[in-house]
Amino acid sequence: ASESTVLGPFHVMDAPEQPMGANICLDGKGEDMVIRGRILDTEGRPITNAVIDVWQANDEGFYDVQQKGIQPDFNLRGIFRTGDDGTYWFRAVKPKYYPIPDDGPVGQLLGHLGRHPYRPAHLHYIIKAEGFETLVTHIFDPDDPYIHSDAVFGVKESLLAKFNLIDDAARARDYHFAGPFWDVEHDFVIAPA
């Protein structure tokens, strides 16, 4: 099964359920990205009606809840359900690394350890399906400058997903993008309960 990692403090309840393929970027800021893959069981079979709760920081490294009044509510958040083939896909923007709060004891600890406060660029996932264990995980950009020194030690090699820059006008039009975009494909495997 896919490896889990930290939940993080920025998950919110009641994110809107979206039709497959929806764009979760509500303010139109950032580099366009499409994320796709499959949700599978440990035998490699697709899982129907798996619920995928996804959220991410924007291209400046902030979550919507950190910028009330600047970002729209539920910006870069959505819930999707897989069909019979277990596939998922949605549109978003390329996330950026960001610092965890370091103005208190955590920052003091990091300073004493000689460590920076940055998390590498990532997307958060909670994946649920009836009869299966809930998976709390991320996917990470392996080319991020902080990928080997995550402040919270959340990076796992199996969660690295290649971020490919696509410069193909016809494919961009298919996704309703104006120009080049990032293409990310990552499958998740969830374990039976």
mmCIF file of C-alpha atoms in Angstrom:
data_model
loop_
_atom_site.group_PDB
_atom_site.id
_atom_site.type_symbol
_atom_site.label_atom_id
_atom_site.label_comp_id
_atom_site.label_asym_id
_atom_site.label_seq_id
_atom_site.Cartn_x
_atom_site.Cartn_y
_atom_site.Cartn_z
ATOM 1 C CA ALA A 1 0.000 0.000 0.000
ATOM 2 C CA SER A 2 1.034 3.622 -0.452
ATOM 3 C CA GLU A 3 2.926 5.162 2.440
ATOM 4 C CA SER A 4 1.283 7.685 4.731
ATOM 5 C CA THR A 5 2.747 10.920 5.990
ATOM 6 C CA VAL A 6 1.761 13.837 8.254
ATOM 7 C CA LEU A 7 -1.727 15.366 8.080
ATOM 8 C CA GLY A 8 -0.553 18.935 8.618
ATOM 9 C CA PRO A 9 -2.447 21.781 10.278
ATOM 10 C CA PHE A 10 -4.292 23.186 7.241
ATOM 11 C CA HIS A 11 -6.912 20.542 6.477
ATOM 12 C CA VAL A 12 -10.475 21.883 6.706
ATOM 13 C CA MET A 13 -13.761 20.035 6.886
ATOM 14 C CA ASP A 14 -16.547 20.496 4.350
ATOM 15 C CA ALA A 15 -14.467 21.246 1.272
ATOM 16 C CA PRO A 16 -16.796 21.119 -1.741
ATOM 17 C CA GLU A 17 -17.234 17.896 -3.692
ATOM 18 C CA GLN A 18 -16.245 18.538 -7.297
ATOM 19 C CA PRO A 19 -16.911 16.758 -10.581
ATOM 20 C CA MET A 20 -13.898 14.821 -11.817
ATOM 21 C CA GLY A 21 -11.582 17.123 -13.752
ATOM 22 C CA ALA A 22 -12.645 20.323 -11.964
ATOM 23 C CA ASN A 23 -10.121 23.090 -11.445
ATOM 24 C CA ILE A 24 -9.631 23.653 -7.709
ATOM 25 C CA CYS A 25 -7.720 26.900 -8.326
ATOM 26 C CA LEU A 26 -10.423 29.522 -7.811
ATOM 27 C CA ASP A 27 -8.345 32.689 -8.214
ATOM 28 C CA GLY A 28 -6.557 31.822 -11.473
ATOM 29 C CA LYS A 29 -3.101 32.559 -10.015
ATOM 30 C CA GLY A 30 -0.105 30.311 -10.563
ATOM 31 C CA GLU A 31 1.269 27.845 -13.089
ATOM 32 C CA ASP A 32 -1.445 25.525 -14.413
ATOM 33 C CA MET A 33 -1.197 21.866 -13.485
ATOM 34 C CA VAL A 34 -3.168 18.679 -14.074
ATOM 35 C CA ILE A 35 -2.937 15.801 -11.585
ATOM 36 C CA ARG A 36 -4.137 12.318 -12.472
ATOM 37 C CA GLY A 37 -3.811 8.701 -11.485
ATOM 38 C CA ARG A 38 -5.676 5.711 -10.113
ATOM 39 C CA ILE A 39 -6.794 4.471 -6.725
ATOM 40 C CA LEU A 40 -6.058 0.737 -6.478
ATOM 41 C CA ASP A 41 -6.286 -2.070 -3.942
ATOM 42 C CA THR A 42 -3.244 -4.134 -2.972
ATOM 43 C CA GLU A 43 -4.064 -6.625 -5.753
ATOM 44 C CA GLY A 44 -3.914 -3.849 -8.367
ATOM 45 C CA ARG A 45 -7.681 -3.650 -8.896
ATOM 46 C CA PRO A 46 -9.307 -0.226 -9.322
ATOM 47 C CA ILE A 47 -11.439 1.026 -6.432
ATOM 48 C CA THR A 48 -14.839 2.452 -7.323
ATOM 49 C CA ASN A 49 -16.264 5.375 -5.332
ATOM 50 C CA ALA A 50 -13.050 6.132 -3.447
ATOM 51 C CA VAL A 51 -13.243 9.604 -1.914
ATOM 52 C CA ILE A 52 -10.206 11.802 -2.498
ATOM 53 C CA ASP A 53 -9.881 14.922 -0.327
ATOM 54 C CA VAL A 54 -7.073 17.092 -1.723
ATOM 55 C CA TRP A 55 -5.619 20.456 -0.718
ATOM 56 C CA GLN A 56 -2.478 22.441 -1.342
ATOM 57 C CA ALA A 57 -0.697 25.763 -0.880
ATOM 58 C CA ASN A 58 -0.746 28.310 -3.673
ATOM 59 C CA ASP A 59 2.181 29.436 -5.819
ATOM 60 C CA GLU A 60 3.307 31.759 -3.011
ATOM 61 C CA GLY A 61 3.329 29.011 -0.363
ATOM 62 C CA PHE A 62 0.100 29.961 1.436
ATOM 63 C CA TYR A 63 -3.091 28.002 2.124
ATOM 64 C CA ASP A 64 -6.464 29.729 1.745
ATOM 65 C CA VAL A 65 -7.017 29.715 5.532
ATOM 66 C CA GLN A 66 -3.784 31.691 5.961
ATOM 67 C CA GLN A 67 -4.961 34.426 3.598
ATOM 68 C CA LYS A 68 -8.601 35.084 4.435
ATOM 69 C CA GLY A 69 -9.850 37.917 2.241
ATOM 70 C CA ILE A 70 -6.970 37.437 -0.210
ATOM 71 C CA GLN A 71 -7.623 33.889 -1.438
ATOM 72 C CA PRO A 72 -11.200 32.701 -1.984
ATOM 73 C CA ASP A 73 -12.572 30.243 0.597
ATOM 74 C CA PHE A 74 -11.772 26.655 -0.413
ATOM 75 C CA ASN A 75 -9.173 27.799 -2.933
ATOM 76 C CA LEU A 76 -7.024 24.831 -3.941
ATOM 77 C CA ARG A 77 -9.225 22.317 -2.099
ATOM 78 C CA GLY A 78 -11.646 19.742 -3.386
ATOM 79 C CA ILE A 79 -13.208 16.342 -2.915
ATOM 80 C CA PHE A 80 -13.488 13.877 -5.787
ATOM 81 C CA ARG A 81 -14.942 10.370 -6.207
ATOM 82 C CA THR A 82 -13.505 7.721 -8.486
ATOM 83 C CA GLY A 83 -15.603 5.953 -11.093
ATOM 84 C CA ASP A 84 -15.563 2.249 -11.928
ATOM 85 C CA ASP A 85 -12.038 2.421 -13.350
ATOM 86 C CA GLY A 86 -10.576 3.940 -10.160
ATOM 87 C CA THR A 87 -9.154 6.950 -12.002
ATOM 88 C CA TYR A 88 -8.993 10.469 -10.667
ATOM 89 C CA TRP A 89 -7.934 13.745 -12.222
ATOM 90 C CA PHE A 90 -8.266 17.402 -11.414
ATOM 91 C CA ARG A 91 -6.687 20.718 -12.312
ATOM 92 C CA ALA A 92 -4.797 22.985 -9.920
ATOM 93 C CA VAL A 93 -1.601 25.062 -9.876
ATOM 94 C CA LYS A 94 1.959 24.031 -9.147
ATOM 95 C CA PRO A 95 2.487 24.323 -5.368
ATOM 96 C CA LYS A 96 5.495 26.008 -3.837
ATOM 97 C CA TYR A 97 7.658 25.289 -0.799
ATOM 98 C CA TYR A 98 6.869 27.294 2.330
ATOM 99 C CA PRO A 99 8.158 27.817 5.880
ATOM 100 C CA ILE A 100 6.395 26.336 8.873
ATOM 101 C CA PRO A 101 5.804 28.865 11.677
ATOM 102 C CA ASP A 102 9.188 29.404 13.321
ATOM 103 C CA ASP A 103 8.541 32.304 15.651
ATOM 104 C CA GLY A 104 8.128 30.163 18.783
ATOM 105 C CA PRO A 105 9.673 27.095 20.419
ATOM 106 C CA VAL A 106 9.723 25.126 17.150
ATOM 107 C CA GLY A 107 11.741 27.879 15.503
ATOM 108 C CA GLN A 108 14.114 27.953 18.453
ATOM 109 C CA LEU A 109 14.570 24.185 18.228
ATOM 110 C CA LEU A 110 15.214 24.339 14.476
ATOM 111 C CA GLY A 111 17.707 27.169 15.038
ATOM 112 C CA HIS A 112 19.608 25.178 17.672
ATOM 113 C CA LEU A 113 19.709 22.222 15.293
ATOM 114 C CA GLY A 114 20.942 24.393 12.425
ATOM 115 C CA ARG A 115 17.868 23.490 10.339
ATOM 116 C CA HIS A 116 15.694 25.670 8.114
ATOM 117 C CA PRO A 117 11.879 25.840 8.549
ATOM 118 C CA TYR A 118 10.887 24.925 4.964
ATOM 119 C CA ARG A 119 8.578 22.206 3.649
ATOM 120 C CA PRO A 120 9.085 21.180 0.008
ATOM 121 C CA ALA A 121 6.240 21.670 -2.483
ATOM 122 C CA HIS A 122 3.504 19.076 -2.049
ATOM 123 C CA LEU A 123 -0.175 18.217 -2.390
ATOM 124 C CA HIS A 124 -2.096 16.698 0.518
ATOM 125 C CA TYR A 125 -4.442 13.729 0.145
ATOM 126 C CA ILE A 126 -6.884 11.881 2.363
ATOM 127 C CA ILE A 127 -8.199 8.826 0.521
ATOM 128 C CA LYS A 128 -11.146 6.823 1.877
ATOM 129 C CA ALA A 129 -13.124 3.882 0.510
ATOM 130 C CA GLU A 130 -15.559 1.476 2.128
ATOM 131 C CA GLY A 131 -13.734 -1.620 3.361
ATOM 132 C CA PHE A 132 -10.298 0.037 3.220
ATOM 133 C CA GLU A 133 -7.952 1.820 5.611
ATOM 134 C CA THR A 134 -7.975 5.610 5.291
ATOM 135 C CA LEU A 135 -4.748 6.916 3.753
ATOM 136 C CA VAL A 136 -3.376 10.312 4.812
ATOM 137 C CA THR A 137 -0.502 11.209 2.524
ATOM 138 C CA HIS A 138 1.144 13.722 0.165
ATOM 139 C CA ILE A 139 2.837 13.767 -3.194
ATOM 140 C CA PHE A 140 6.034 15.800 -3.481
ATOM 141 C CA ASP A 141 7.906 17.558 -6.271
ATOM 142 C CA PRO A 142 11.267 15.742 -6.427
ATOM 143 C CA ASP A 143 12.950 18.823 -7.955
ATOM 144 C CA ASP A 144 12.047 21.104 -5.044
ATOM 145 C CA PRO A 145 15.096 22.713 -3.383
ATOM 146 C CA TYR A 146 13.991 21.432 0.052
ATOM 147 C CA ILE A 147 13.077 17.870 -0.966
ATOM 148 C CA HIS A 148 15.972 16.343 1.000
ATOM 149 C CA SER A 149 15.601 18.522 4.106
ATOM 150 C CA ASP A 150 11.872 18.776 4.906
ATOM 151 C CA ALA A 151 11.495 20.577 8.247
ATOM 152 C CA VAL A 152 8.926 18.007 9.431
ATOM 153 C CA PHE A 153 10.616 14.906 7.938
ATOM 154 C CA GLY A 154 7.470 14.040 5.944
ATOM 155 C CA VAL A 155 9.074 13.179 2.595
ATOM 156 C CA LYS A 156 9.222 9.519 1.576
ATOM 157 C CA GLU A 157 10.778 8.357 -1.651
ATOM 158 C CA SER A 158 7.634 6.487 -2.730
ATOM 159 C CA LEU A 159 5.676 9.775 -2.570
ATOM 160 C CA LEU A 160 7.851 11.610 -5.103
ATOM 161 C CA ALA A 161 5.792 12.317 -8.225
ATOM 162 C CA LYS A 162 7.447 13.625 -11.375
ATOM 163 C CA PHE A 163 6.224 17.110 -12.324
ATOM 164 C CA ASN A 164 6.531 17.278 -16.129
ATOM 165 C CA LEU A 165 6.308 20.637 -17.909
ATOM 166 C CA ILE A 166 4.199 20.240 -21.059
ATOM 167 C CA ASP A 167 4.426 22.782 -23.884
ATOM 168 C CA ASP A 168 1.736 21.442 -26.218
ATOM 169 C CA ALA A 169 -0.945 23.943 -27.295
ATOM 170 C CA ALA A 170 -3.490 21.248 -28.258
ATOM 171 C CA ARG A 171 -3.192 19.440 -24.915
ATOM 172 C CA ALA A 172 -3.316 22.772 -23.063
ATOM 173 C CA ARG A 173 -6.574 23.631 -24.848
ATOM 174 C CA ASP A 174 -8.021 20.238 -23.840
ATOM 175 C CA TYR A 175 -7.559 21.266 -20.191
ATOM 176 C CA HIS A 176 -8.667 24.889 -20.795
ATOM 177 C CA PHE A 177 -5.153 26.153 -20.063
ATOM 178 C CA ALA A 178 -3.733 29.170 -21.922
ATOM 179 C CA GLY A 179 -0.172 27.875 -22.282
ATOM 180 C CA PRO A 180 2.385 25.405 -20.927
ATOM 181 C CA PHE A 181 1.300 23.395 -17.900
ATOM 182 C CA TRP A 182 2.586 20.856 -15.395
ATOM 183 C CA ASP A 183 1.463 17.239 -15.721
ATOM 184 C CA VAL A 184 1.632 14.968 -12.665
ATOM 185 C CA GLU A 185 0.598 11.316 -12.616
ATOM 186 C CA HIS A 186 0.531 9.299 -9.394
ATOM 187 C CA ASP A 187 -1.343 6.150 -8.395
ATOM 188 C CA PHE A 188 -2.271 5.329 -4.811
ATOM 189 C CA VAL A 189 -2.736 1.869 -3.328
ATOM 190 C CA ILE A 190 -4.903 1.521 -0.225
ATOM 191 C CA ALA A 191 -4.946 -1.438 2.139
ATOM 192 C CA PRO A 192 -8.035 -3.425 3.118
ATOM 193 C CA ALA A 193 -9.453 -2.604 6.536
#
